[in-house]
PDB file of C-alpha atoms in Angstrom:
ATOM      1  CA  MET A   1    -142.227  -3.610 -21.665  1.00  0.00           C
ATOM      2  CA  GLU A   2    -140.225  -5.481 -24.307  1.00  0.00           C
ATOM      3  CA  GLN A   3    -143.254  -7.653 -25.183  1.00  0.00           C
ATOM      4  CA  VAL A   4    -145.502  -4.582 -25.451  1.00  0.00           C
ATOM      5  CA  PHE A   5    -142.967  -2.852 -27.677  1.00  0.00           C
ATOM      6  CA  PHE A   6    -142.698  -5.996 -29.866  1.00  0.00           C
ATOM      7  CA  PHE A   7    -146.467  -6.109 -30.429  1.00  0.00           C
ATOM      8  CA  LYS A   8    -146.475  -2.373 -31.228  1.00  0.00           C
ATOM      9  CA  ILE A   9    -143.990  -2.831 -34.045  1.00  0.00           C
ATOM     10  CA  LEU A  10    -145.261  -6.254 -35.148  1.00  0.00           C
ATOM     11  CA  HIS A  11    -147.396  -4.871 -38.004  1.00  0.00           C
ATOM     12  CA  TYR A  12    -144.411  -2.830 -39.246  1.00  0.00           C
ATOM     13  CA  ILE A  13    -142.323  -6.002 -39.283  1.00  0.00           C
ATOM     14  CA  ILE A  14    -145.044  -7.698 -41.342  1.00  0.00           C
ATOM     15  CA  TYR A  15    -145.019  -4.802 -43.812  1.00  0.00           C
ATOM     16  CA  ILE A  16    -141.224  -4.963 -44.115  1.00  0.00           C
ATOM     17  CA  ILE A  17    -141.261  -8.732 -44.699  1.00  0.00           C
ATOM     18  CA  SER A  18    -144.070  -8.381 -47.280  1.00  0.00           C
ATOM     19  CA  ILE A  19    -142.168  -5.661 -49.162  1.00  0.00           C
ATOM     20  CA  ALA A  20    -138.958  -7.733 -49.097  1.00  0.00           C
ATOM     21  CA  LEU A  21    -140.762 -10.824 -50.426  1.00  0.00           C
ATOM     22  CA  GLY A  22    -142.438  -8.707 -53.098  1.00  0.00           C
ATOM     23  CA  ILE A  23    -139.075  -7.365 -54.248  1.00  0.00           C
ATOM     24  CA  VAL A  24    -137.559 -10.865 -54.329  1.00  0.00           C
ATOM     25  CA  SER A  25    -140.500 -12.248 -56.312  1.00  0.00           C
ATOM     26  CA  GLY A  26    -140.285  -9.344 -58.748  1.00  0.00           C
ATOM     27  CA  LEU A  27    -136.577  -9.997 -59.296  1.00  0.00           C
ATOM     28  CA  LEU A  28    -137.251 -13.696 -59.915  1.00  0.00           C
ATOM     29  CA  VAL A  29    -139.982 -12.887 -62.445  1.00  0.00           C
ATOM     30  CA  TYR A  30    -137.657 -10.350 -64.127  1.00  0.00           C
ATOM     31  CA  GLN A  31    -134.878 -12.924 -64.415  1.00  0.00           C
ATOM     32  CA  GLY A  32    -137.283 -15.479 -65.836  1.00  0.00           C
ATOM     33  CA  LEU A  33    -138.684 -13.166 -68.515  1.00  0.00           C
ATOM     34  CA  THR A  34    -135.408 -11.590 -69.705  1.00  0.00           C
ATOM     35  CA  SER A  35    -132.199 -12.984 -71.141  1.00  0.00           C
ATOM     36  CA  GLN A  36    -128.687 -12.329 -69.830  1.00  0.00           C
ATOM     37  CA  THR A  37    -127.992  -9.867 -72.657  1.00  0.00           C
ATOM     38  CA  GLU A  38    -131.165  -7.881 -71.951  1.00  0.00           C
ATOM     39  CA  ARG A  39    -130.367  -7.706 -68.254  1.00  0.00           C
ATOM     40  CA  VAL A  40    -126.864  -6.391 -69.001  1.00  0.00           C
ATOM     41  CA  GLN A  41    -128.282  -3.791 -71.401  1.00  0.00           C
ATOM     42  CA  ASN A  42    -130.897  -2.671 -68.885  1.00  0.00           C
ATOM     43  CA  ARG A  43    -128.262  -2.471 -66.152  1.00  0.00           C
ATOM     44  CA  LEU A  44    -125.996  -0.345 -68.362  1.00  0.00           C
ATOM     45  CA  ARG A  45    -128.956   1.863 -69.346  1.00  0.00           C
ATOM     46  CA  ILE A  46    -129.910   2.427 -65.709  1.00  0.00           C
ATOM     47  CA  LYS A  47    -126.278   3.098 -64.766  1.00  0.00           C
ATOM     48  CA  ARG A  48    -125.953   5.622 -67.577  1.00  0.00           C
ATOM     49  CA  SER A  49    -129.195   7.305 -66.540  1.00  0.00           C
ATOM     50  CA  LEU A  50    -127.984   7.611 -62.939  1.00  0.00           C
ATOM     51  CA  GLU A  51    -124.679   9.075 -64.108  1.00  0.00           C
ATOM     52  CA  GLN A  52    -126.514  11.647 -66.231  1.00  0.00           C
ATOM     53  CA  GLN A  53    -128.716  12.607 -63.283  1.00  0.00           C
ATOM     54  CA  LYS A  54    -125.628  12.959 -61.113  1.00  0.00           C
ATOM     55  CA  GLU A  55    -123.951  15.159 -63.732  1.00  0.00           C
ATOM     56  CA  LYS A  56    -127.058  17.348 -63.882  1.00  0.00           C
ATOM     57  CA  LEU A  57    -127.076  17.700 -60.099  1.00  0.00           C
ATOM     58  CA  VAL A  58    -123.379  18.590 -60.031  1.00  0.00           C
ATOM     59  CA  MET A  59    -123.847  21.070 -62.901  1.00  0.00           C
ATOM     60  CA  SER A  60    -126.824  22.763 -61.213  1.00  0.00           C
ATOM     61  CA  ALA A  61    -124.867  22.948 -57.956  1.00  0.00           C
ATOM     62  CA  THR A  62    -121.799  24.496 -59.626  1.00  0.00           C
ATOM     63  CA  GLN A  63    -123.977  27.164 -61.251  1.00  0.00           C
ATOM     64  CA  SER A  64    -125.851  28.051 -58.066  1.00  0.00           C
ATOM     65  CA  SER A  65    -125.412  31.064 -55.812  1.00  0.00           C
ATOM     66  CA  THR A  66    -124.099  28.741 -53.093  1.00  0.00           C
ATOM     67  CA  GLU A  67    -121.199  27.707 -55.324  1.00  0.00           C
ATOM     68  CA  ASP A  68    -120.448  31.367 -56.022  1.00  0.00           C
ATOM     69  CA  ILE A  69    -120.366  32.190 -52.303  1.00  0.00           C
ATOM     70  CA  LEU A  70    -118.175  29.195 -51.427  1.00  0.00           C
ATOM     71  CA  LYS A  71    -115.836  29.976 -54.325  1.00  0.00           C
ATOM     72  CA  LYS A  72    -115.375  33.547 -53.116  1.00  0.00           C
ATOM     73  CA  ALA A  73    -114.757  32.178 -49.608  1.00  0.00           C
ATOM     74  CA  GLY A  74    -112.028  29.894 -50.973  1.00  0.00           C
ATOM     75  CA  TYR A  75    -113.963  26.621 -50.469  1.00  0.00           C
ATOM     76  CA  PRO A  76    -113.525  26.418 -46.660  1.00  0.00           C
ATOM     77  CA  ILE A  77    -112.653  22.888 -45.401  1.00  0.00           C
ATOM     78  CA  GLY A  78    -112.975  21.686 -48.995  1.00  0.00           C
ATOM     79  CA  LEU A  79    -116.724  22.341 -49.256  1.00  0.00           C
ATOM     80  CA  ASN A  80    -118.301  23.090 -52.605  1.00  0.00           C
ATOM     81  CA  ALA A  81    -122.012  23.580 -53.297  1.00  0.00           C
ATOM     82  CA  PHE A  82    -122.683  19.926 -54.153  1.00  0.00           C
ATOM     83  CA  ARG A  83    -120.976  18.575 -51.028  1.00  0.00           C
ATOM     84  CA  TYR A  84    -122.636  21.160 -48.809  1.00  0.00           C
ATOM     85  CA  HIS A  85    -126.117  20.355 -50.125  1.00  0.00           C
ATOM     86  CA  VAL A  86    -125.498  16.613 -49.699  1.00  0.00           C
ATOM     87  CA  ILE A  87    -124.402  17.120 -46.076  1.00  0.00           C
ATOM     88  CA  PHE A  88    -127.275  19.555 -45.434  1.00  0.00           C
ATOM     89  CA  LEU A  89    -129.944  17.202 -46.809  1.00  0.00           C
ATOM     90  CA  THR A  90    -128.430  14.169 -45.066  1.00  0.00           C
ATOM     91  CA  VAL A  91    -128.455  15.869 -41.666  1.00  0.00           C
ATOM     92  CA  PHE A  92    -131.990  17.186 -42.257  1.00  0.00           C
ATOM     93  CA  VAL A  93    -133.323  13.735 -43.229  1.00  0.00           C
ATOM     94  CA  LEU A  94    -131.619  12.066 -40.246  1.00  0.00           C
ATOM     95  CA  LEU A  95    -133.093  14.617 -37.832  1.00  0.00           C
ATOM     96  CA  VAL A  96    -136.590  14.273 -39.314  1.00  0.00           C
ATOM     97  CA  VAL A  97    -136.465  10.458 -39.257  1.00  0.00           C
ATOM     98  CA  ASN A  98    -134.986  10.221 -35.757  1.00  0.00           C
ATOM     99  CA  TYR A  99    -137.011  12.915 -33.981  1.00  0.00           C
ATOM    100  CA  ILE A 100    -140.270  13.081 -35.962  1.00  0.00           C
ATOM    101  CA  LEU A 101    -141.034   9.971 -38.034  1.00  0.00           C
ATOM    102  CA  PHE A 102    -139.621   7.381 -35.628  1.00  0.00           C
ATOM    103  CA  PRO A 103    -141.536   8.645 -32.518  1.00  0.00           C
ATOM    104  CA  LEU A 104    -144.660   9.182 -34.644  1.00  0.00           C
ATOM    105  CA  PHE A 105    -144.817   5.651 -36.081  1.00  0.00           C
ATOM    106  CA  ILE A 106    -143.403   3.744 -33.082  1.00  0.00           C
ATOM    107  CA  TYR A 107    -144.897   5.602 -30.104  1.00  0.00           C
ATOM    108  CA  GLY A 108    -147.676   7.528 -31.839  1.00  0.00           C
ATOM    109  CA  THR A 109    -146.483  10.864 -30.419  1.00  0.00           C
ATOM    110  CA  LEU A 110    -145.264  14.014 -32.112  1.00  0.00           C
ATOM    111  CA  ASN A 111    -143.378  16.799 -30.336  1.00  0.00           C
ATOM    112  CA  VAL A 112    -144.246  20.039 -32.105  1.00  0.00           C
ATOM    113  CA  TRP A 113    -141.424  21.949 -30.398  1.00  0.00           C
ATOM    114  CA  VAL A 114    -138.821  19.481 -31.656  1.00  0.00           C
ATOM    115  CA  GLY A 115    -140.194  19.885 -35.170  1.00  0.00           C
ATOM    116  CA  LEU A 116    -140.048  23.672 -34.914  1.00  0.00           C
ATOM    117  CA  PHE A 117    -136.506  23.482 -33.564  1.00  0.00           C
ATOM    118  CA  ILE A 118    -135.420  21.292 -36.519  1.00  0.00           C
ATOM    119  CA  VAL A 119    -137.002  23.719 -38.996  1.00  0.00           C
ATOM    120  CA  ALA A 120    -135.303  26.691 -37.287  1.00  0.00           C
ATOM    121  CA  ALA A 121    -131.948  24.881 -37.262  1.00  0.00           C
ATOM    122  CA  MET A 122    -132.260  24.078 -40.974  1.00  0.00           C
ATOM    123  CA  LEU A 123    -133.138  27.689 -41.795  1.00  0.00           C
ATOM    124  CA  LEU A 124    -129.988  28.797 -39.991  1.00  0.00           C
ATOM    125  CA  PHE A 125    -127.872  26.768 -42.417  1.00  0.00           C
ATOM    126  CA  LEU A 126    -129.991  27.106 -45.565  1.00  0.00           C
ATOM    127  CA  PRO A 127    -127.866  28.863 -48.235  1.00  0.00           C
ATOM    128  CA  SER A 128    -130.857  30.361 -50.061  1.00  0.00           C
ATOM    129  CA  PHE A 129    -132.184  32.003 -46.875  1.00  0.00           C
ATOM    130  CA  PRO A 130    -130.735  35.558 -46.822  1.00  0.00           C
ATOM    131  CA  TYR A 131    -130.682  35.824 -43.010  1.00  0.00           C
ATOM    132  CA  SER A 132    -129.192  32.394 -42.319  1.00  0.00           C
ATOM    133  CA  LEU A 133    -126.117  31.796 -40.207  1.00  0.00           C
ATOM    134  CA  PHE A 134    -124.449  30.199 -43.253  1.00  0.00           C
ATOM    135  CA  THR A 135    -124.811  33.410 -45.280  1.00  0.00           C
ATOM    136  CA  TYR A 136    -123.567  35.545 -42.383  1.00  0.00           C
ATOM    137  CA  ILE A 137    -120.482  33.393 -41.761  1.00  0.00           C
ATOM    138  CA  MET A 138    -119.612  33.095 -45.461  1.00  0.00           C
ATOM    139  CA  LYS A 139    -119.843  36.865 -45.926  1.00  0.00           C
ATOM    140  CA  ARG A 140    -117.501  37.380 -42.976  1.00  0.00           C
ATOM    141  CA  VAL A 141    -115.100  34.750 -44.361  1.00  0.00           C
ATOM    142  CA  ILE A 142    -115.158  36.455 -47.780  1.00  0.00           C
ATOM    143  CA  ASP A 143    -114.463  39.844 -46.179  1.00  0.00           C
ATOM    144  CA  PHE A 144    -111.597  38.364 -44.174  1.00  0.00           C
ATOM    145  CA  LYS A 145    -110.123  36.682 -47.245  1.00  0.00           C
ATOM    146  CA  ASP A 146    -110.424  39.912 -49.253  1.00  0.00           C
ATOM    147  CA  ALA A 147    -108.665  41.754 -46.419  1.00  0.00           C
ATOM    148  CA  LYS A 148    -105.810  39.223 -46.418  1.00  0.00           C
ATOM    149  CA  LYS A 149    -105.656  39.457 -50.204  1.00  0.00           C
ATOM    150  CA  ASN A 150    -105.400  43.238 -50.018  1.00  0.00           C
ATOM    151  CA  ALA A 151    -102.671  42.953 -47.383  1.00  0.00           C
ATOM    152  CA  GLU A 152    -100.578  40.881 -49.806  1.00  0.00           C
ATOM    153  CA  VAL A 153    -101.334  43.334 -52.625  1.00  0.00           C
ATOM    154  CA  PHE A 154     -99.866  46.086 -50.440  1.00  0.00           C
ATOM    155  CA  MET A 155     -96.846  43.886 -49.742  1.00  0.00           C
ATOM    156  CA  PHE A 156     -96.553  43.265 -53.489  1.00  0.00           C
ATOM    157  CA  TYR A 157     -96.405  47.027 -53.996  1.00  0.00           C
ATOM    158  CA  ASP A 158     -93.720  47.488 -51.303  1.00  0.00           C
ATOM    159  CA  LEU A 159     -91.581  44.601 -52.554  1.00  0.00           C
ATOM    160  CA  LEU A 160     -91.807  45.908 -56.109  1.00  0.00           C
ATOM    161  CA  ILE A 161     -90.479  49.291 -54.993  1.00  0.00           C
ATOM    162  CA  ASN A 162     -87.703  47.627 -52.958  1.00  0.00           C
ATOM    163  CA  GLU A 163     -86.647  45.525 -55.939  1.00  0.00           C
ATOM    164  CA  LEU A 164     -86.443  48.621 -58.137  1.00  0.00           C
ATOM    165  CA  GLU A 165     -84.460  50.511 -55.489  1.00  0.00           C
ATOM    166  CA  MET A 166     -81.912  47.696 -55.210  1.00  0.00           C
ATOM    167  CA  MET A 167     -81.435  47.374 -58.960  1.00  0.00           C
ATOM    168  CA  LYS A 168     -77.967  48.280 -60.203  1.00  0.00           C
ATOM    169  CA  VAL A 169     -78.957  48.437 -63.860  1.00  0.00           C
ATOM    170  CA  ASN A 170     -81.327  50.817 -65.555  1.00  0.00           C
ATOM    171  CA  ARG A 171     -83.046  48.155 -67.659  1.00  0.00           C
ATOM    172  CA  ILE A 172     -86.130  46.638 -65.950  1.00  0.00           C
ATOM    173  CA  ASN A 173     -87.310  43.059 -66.388  1.00  0.00           C
ATOM    174  CA  SER A 174     -90.782  42.782 -64.847  1.00  0.00           C
ATOM    175  CA  TYR A 175     -90.908  38.999 -65.180  1.00  0.00           C
ATOM    176  CA  ASN A 176     -87.689  38.442 -63.194  1.00  0.00           C
ATOM    177  CA  ILE A 177     -88.771  40.920 -60.499  1.00  0.00           C
ATOM    178  CA  MET A 178     -92.112  39.163 -59.933  1.00  0.00           C
ATOM    179  CA  LEU A 179     -90.410  35.773 -60.058  1.00  0.00           C
ATOM    180  CA  ASN A 180     -88.032  36.885 -57.262  1.00  0.00           C
ATOM    181  CA  ILE A 181     -90.791  38.148 -54.948  1.00  0.00           C
ATOM    182  CA  LYS A 182     -93.264  35.295 -55.603  1.00  0.00           C
ATOM    183  CA  PRO A 183     -92.149  33.129 -52.573  1.00  0.00           C
ATOM    184  CA  TYR A 184     -93.312  35.865 -50.179  1.00  0.00           C
ATOM    185  CA  PHE A 185     -97.007  35.402 -51.026  1.00  0.00           C
ATOM    186  CA  HIS A 186     -99.587  32.840 -49.993  1.00  0.00           C
ATOM    187  CA  VAL A 187    -103.100  34.160 -50.679  1.00  0.00           C
ATOM    188  CA  ILE A 188    -102.302  35.578 -54.145  1.00  0.00           C
ATOM    189  CA  SER A 189     -99.734  32.877 -54.899  1.00  0.00           C
ATOM    190  CA  GLY A 190    -102.151  31.046 -57.233  1.00  0.00           C
ATOM    191  CA  PRO A 191    -103.014  34.057 -59.455  1.00  0.00           C
ATOM    192  CA  LEU A 192     -99.348  35.134 -59.449  1.00  0.00           C
ATOM    193  CA  THR A 193     -98.246  31.661 -60.573  1.00  0.00           C
ATOM    194  CA  LYS A 194    -100.791  31.761 -63.411  1.00  0.00           C
ATOM    195  CA  LEU A 195     -99.483  35.200 -64.380  1.00  0.00           C
ATOM    196  CA  LEU A 196     -95.876  34.008 -64.591  1.00  0.00           C
ATOM    197  CA  THR A 197     -96.895  30.820 -66.415  1.00  0.00           C
ATOM    198  CA  THR A 198     -98.824  32.683 -69.133  1.00  0.00           C
ATOM    199  CA  TRP A 199     -96.411  35.617 -69.320  1.00  0.00           C
ATOM    200  CA  ASN A 200     -94.637  34.471 -72.498  1.00  0.00           C
ATOM    201  CA  ASN A 201     -97.540  32.766 -74.298  1.00  0.00           C
ATOM    202  CA  ASP A 202     -99.017  33.931 -77.598  1.00  0.00           C
ATOM    203  CA  GLU A 203    -101.440  36.411 -76.013  1.00  0.00           C
ATOM    204  CA  GLY A 204     -98.649  38.413 -74.388  1.00  0.00           C
ATOM    205  CA  PRO A 205     -97.896  39.864 -70.928  1.00  0.00           C
ATOM    206  CA  GLU A 206    -100.636  42.520 -71.050  1.00  0.00           C
ATOM    207  CA  VAL A 207    -103.420  39.941 -71.376  1.00  0.00           C
ATOM    208  CA  ALA A 208    -101.851  37.875 -68.565  1.00  0.00           C
ATOM    209  CA  LEU A 209    -101.676  40.980 -66.354  1.00  0.00           C
ATOM    210  CA  ASP A 210    -105.318  41.847 -67.095  1.00  0.00           C
ATOM    211  CA  ARG A 211    -106.380  38.346 -66.052  1.00  0.00           C
ATOM    212  CA  PHE A 212    -104.244  38.630 -62.920  1.00  0.00           C
ATOM    213  CA  ALA A 213    -105.932  41.904 -61.972  1.00  0.00           C
ATOM    214  CA  LYS A 214    -109.406  40.521 -62.749  1.00  0.00           C
ATOM    215  CA  GLU A 215    -108.824  37.391 -60.645  1.00  0.00           C
ATOM    216  CA  ILE A 216    -107.743  39.389 -57.598  1.00  0.00           C
ATOM    217  CA  GLY A 217    -110.371  42.029 -58.266  1.00  0.00           C
ATOM    218  CA  THR A 218    -109.263  44.986 -56.107  1.00  0.00           C
ATOM    219  CA  LYS A 219    -108.871  48.549 -57.313  1.00  0.00           C
ATOM    220  CA  GLU A 220    -105.332  48.666 -55.900  1.00  0.00           C
ATOM    221  CA  ILE A 221    -104.104  45.749 -57.993  1.00  0.00           C
ATOM    222  CA  LYS A 222    -105.734  47.210 -61.097  1.00  0.00           C
ATOM    223  CA  SER A 223    -103.841  50.472 -60.587  1.00  0.00           C
ATOM    224  CA  LEU A 224    -100.647  48.559 -59.880  1.00  0.00           C
ATOM    225  CA  VAL A 225    -101.039  46.408 -62.991  1.00  0.00           C
ATOM    226  CA  SER A 226    -101.418  49.513 -65.146  1.00  0.00           C
ATOM    227  CA  VAL A 227     -97.961  50.589 -63.952  1.00  0.00           C
ATOM    228  CA  ILE A 228     -96.407  47.106 -64.278  1.00  0.00           C
ATOM    229  CA  LYS A 229     -97.421  47.065 -67.957  1.00  0.00           C
ATOM    230  CA  THR A 230     -95.084  49.998 -68.602  1.00  0.00           C
ATOM    231  CA  LEU A 231     -92.077  48.854 -66.527  1.00  0.00           C
ATOM    232  CA  ASP A 232     -90.271  47.085 -69.366  1.00  0.00           C
ATOM    233  CA  SER A 233     -90.524  50.135 -71.624  1.00  0.00           C
ATOM    234  CA  VAL A 234     -89.340  52.844 -69.173  1.00  0.00           C
ATOM    235  CA  ASP A 235     -86.195  53.440 -67.151  1.00  0.00           C
ATOM    236  CA  ARG A 236     -85.851  52.797 -63.421  1.00  0.00           C
ATOM    237  CA  GLU A 237     -86.346  56.420 -62.324  1.00  0.00           C
ATOM    238  CA  THR A 238     -89.575  56.807 -64.301  1.00  0.00           C
ATOM    239  CA  ALA A 239     -90.892  53.523 -62.900  1.00  0.00           C
ATOM    240  CA  MET A 240     -90.052  54.641 -59.353  1.00  0.00           C
ATOM    241  CA  GLU A 241     -91.870  57.927 -59.883  1.00  0.00           C
ATOM    242  CA  SER A 242     -94.958  56.105 -61.154  1.00  0.00           C
ATOM    243  CA  LEU A 243     -94.998  53.742 -58.173  1.00  0.00           C
ATOM    244  CA  THR A 244     -94.300  56.369 -55.518  1.00  0.00           C
ATOM    245  CA  GLY A 245     -97.102  58.473 -56.998  1.00  0.00           C
ATOM    246  CA  MET A 246     -99.480  55.733 -55.836  1.00  0.00           C
ATOM    247  CA  ASN A 247     -98.124  55.854 -52.281  1.00  0.00           C
ATOM    248  CA  ASN A 248    -100.941  57.947 -50.770  1.00  0.00           C
ATOM    249  CA  MET A 249    -103.623  55.707 -52.268  1.00  0.00           C
ATOM    250  CA  PHE A 250    -101.969  52.583 -50.878  1.00  0.00           C
ATOM    251  CA  ILE A 251    -101.505  54.125 -47.425  1.00  0.00           C
ATOM    252  CA  ARG A 252    -105.205  55.019 -47.195  1.00  0.00           C
ATOM    253  CA  SER A 253    -106.128  51.570 -48.481  1.00  0.00           C
ATOM    254  CA  GLN A 254    -103.879  49.886 -45.922  1.00  0.00           C
ATOM    255  CA  ILE A 255    -105.538  51.789 -43.080  1.00  0.00           C
ATOM    256  CA  GLU A 256    -109.020  50.923 -44.357  1.00  0.00           C
ATOM    257  CA  ASN A 257    -107.990  47.310 -44.891  1.00  0.00           C
ATOM    258  CA  TYR A 258    -106.691  47.065 -41.308  1.00  0.00           C
ATOM    259  CA  ARG A 259    -110.002  48.407 -39.997  1.00  0.00           C
ATOM    260  CA  ARG A 260    -111.907  45.886 -42.106  1.00  0.00           C
ATOM    261  CA  ARG A 261    -109.821  42.971 -40.844  1.00  0.00           C
ATOM    262  CA  ARG A 262    -110.376  44.048 -37.246  1.00  0.00           C
ATOM    263  CA  LYS A 263    -114.133  44.339 -37.845  1.00  0.00           C
ATOM    264  CA  VAL A 264    -114.331  40.910 -39.498  1.00  0.00           C
ATOM    265  CA  THR A 265    -112.321  39.315 -36.672  1.00  0.00           C
ATOM    266  CA  THR A 266    -114.610  40.932 -34.099  1.00  0.00           C
ATOM    267  CA  ASP A 267    -117.746  39.802 -35.952  1.00  0.00           C
ATOM    268  CA  LEU A 268    -116.527  36.203 -36.214  1.00  0.00           C
ATOM    269  CA  ALA A 269    -115.468  36.132 -32.566  1.00  0.00           C
ATOM    270  CA  SER A 270    -118.868  37.490 -31.486  1.00  0.00           C
ATOM    271  CA  ILE A 271    -120.832  34.688 -33.203  1.00  0.00           C
ATOM    272  CA  PRO A 272    -120.718  32.316 -30.165  1.00  0.00           C
ATOM    273  CA  ILE A 273    -121.811  35.161 -27.857  1.00  0.00           C
ATOM    274  CA  LYS A 274    -124.680  36.207 -30.153  1.00  0.00           C
ATOM    275  CA  THR A 275    -125.733  32.579 -30.574  1.00  0.00           C
ATOM    276  CA  THR A 276    -125.786  32.110 -26.795  1.00  0.00           C
ATOM    277  CA  HIS A 277    -127.924  35.219 -26.329  1.00  0.00           C
ATOM    278  CA  PHE A 278    -130.310  34.047 -29.060  1.00  0.00           C
ATOM    279  CA  ILE A 279    -130.694  30.628 -27.395  1.00  0.00           C
ATOM    280  CA  ILE A 280    -131.333  32.239 -24.004  1.00  0.00           C
ATOM    281  CA  VAL A 281    -134.038  34.520 -25.439  1.00  0.00           C
ATOM    282  CA  LEU A 282    -135.582  31.600 -27.368  1.00  0.00           C
ATOM    283  CA  ASN A 283    -135.576  29.458 -24.230  1.00  0.00           C
ATOM    284  CA  PHE A 284    -137.312  32.233 -22.282  1.00  0.00           C
ATOM    285  CA  LEU A 285    -139.995  32.569 -24.969  1.00  0.00           C
ATOM    286  CA  LEU A 286    -140.557  28.803 -24.999  1.00  0.00           C
ATOM    287  CA  ILE A 287    -140.970  28.777 -21.214  1.00  0.00           C
ATOM    288  CA  VAL A 288    -143.545  31.572 -21.416  1.00  0.00           C
ATOM    289  CA  VAL A 289    -145.468  29.793 -24.188  1.00  0.00           C
ATOM    290  CA  VAL A 290    -145.458  26.476 -22.288  1.00  0.00           C
ATOM    291  CA  MET A 291    -146.609  28.167 -19.047  1.00  0.00           C
ATOM    292  CA  VAL A 292    -149.451  29.956 -20.837  1.00  0.00           C
ATOM    293  CA  THR A 293    -150.479  26.692 -22.534  1.00  0.00           C
ATOM    294  CA  ILE A 294    -150.538  24.824 -19.195  1.00  0.00           C
ATOM    295  CA  ILE A 295    -152.596  27.572 -17.514  1.00  0.00           C
ATOM    296  CA  MET A 296    -155.110  27.677 -20.383  1.00  0.00           C
ATOM    297  CA  ASN A 297    -155.485  23.878 -20.353  1.00  0.00           C
ATOM    298  CA  ALA A 298    -155.978  23.905 -16.553  1.00  0.00           C
ATOM    299  CA  ASN A 299    -158.696  26.608 -16.768  1.00  0.00           C
ATOM    300  CA  ARG A 300    -160.671  24.505 -19.269  1.00  0.00           C
ATOM    301  CA  PHE A 301    -161.323  21.879 -16.604  1.00  0.00           C
TER     302      PHE A 301
END
């Protein structure tokens, strides 16, 4: 068997050796016709061209819809669009080479079902495919992150009221209040840190608060920011009245947010079950197709 296999791949070995010798001869001719300075210049030119191509690829990836989805999802496990596409293409090429090209060139056989399975698997993780598993999971992750973000916005509202209730002076300092409650947050810690950092810059607190509300992006934080803008210019009782007037809106939002988090958790937990059911149904269909194919081939003879 080993001898038969060797003779099967012998012509491929000859091709590989011929290509290698051709490359070596080309390099020797190149070195003989060019000077050291020209070779260095050409090497730098090629290196610069590769760097420019890489920058274009990174730029196109960062401006793609995949980057937007991963950014909203908080870059899970450190994945951005460029890294995801590199991993996706690498896995796809390895599967094609190992299960399609290698059997085709070495053994002369091609399994159509394996090819269809690879195509189906790639579609499941293709970001541009609207019904892919990647899109479904990322949407659920975004919903879950938004729910956690809203939960901290509600906590921000409660802590702000508690800080005002415990104040012994009538004069309010919004910056000190938010600085005191900052350690209690994790999801909105980044936007809150940016808010406190840019609070006293040339643009002023109102611009910093607008950016804070835009970065979080919920209607609750926008309403809360509109009240925070007036805290330094009103007394404690007026500020408490403004915040407590938003109580009903925040209660309804908290209930809706809890329902959303439960739904997202249920959807994510049901993915393995749905995947198992899909594989079972697909396996049944494949068995039926194979049985029909065998029966039709048997009836021909």
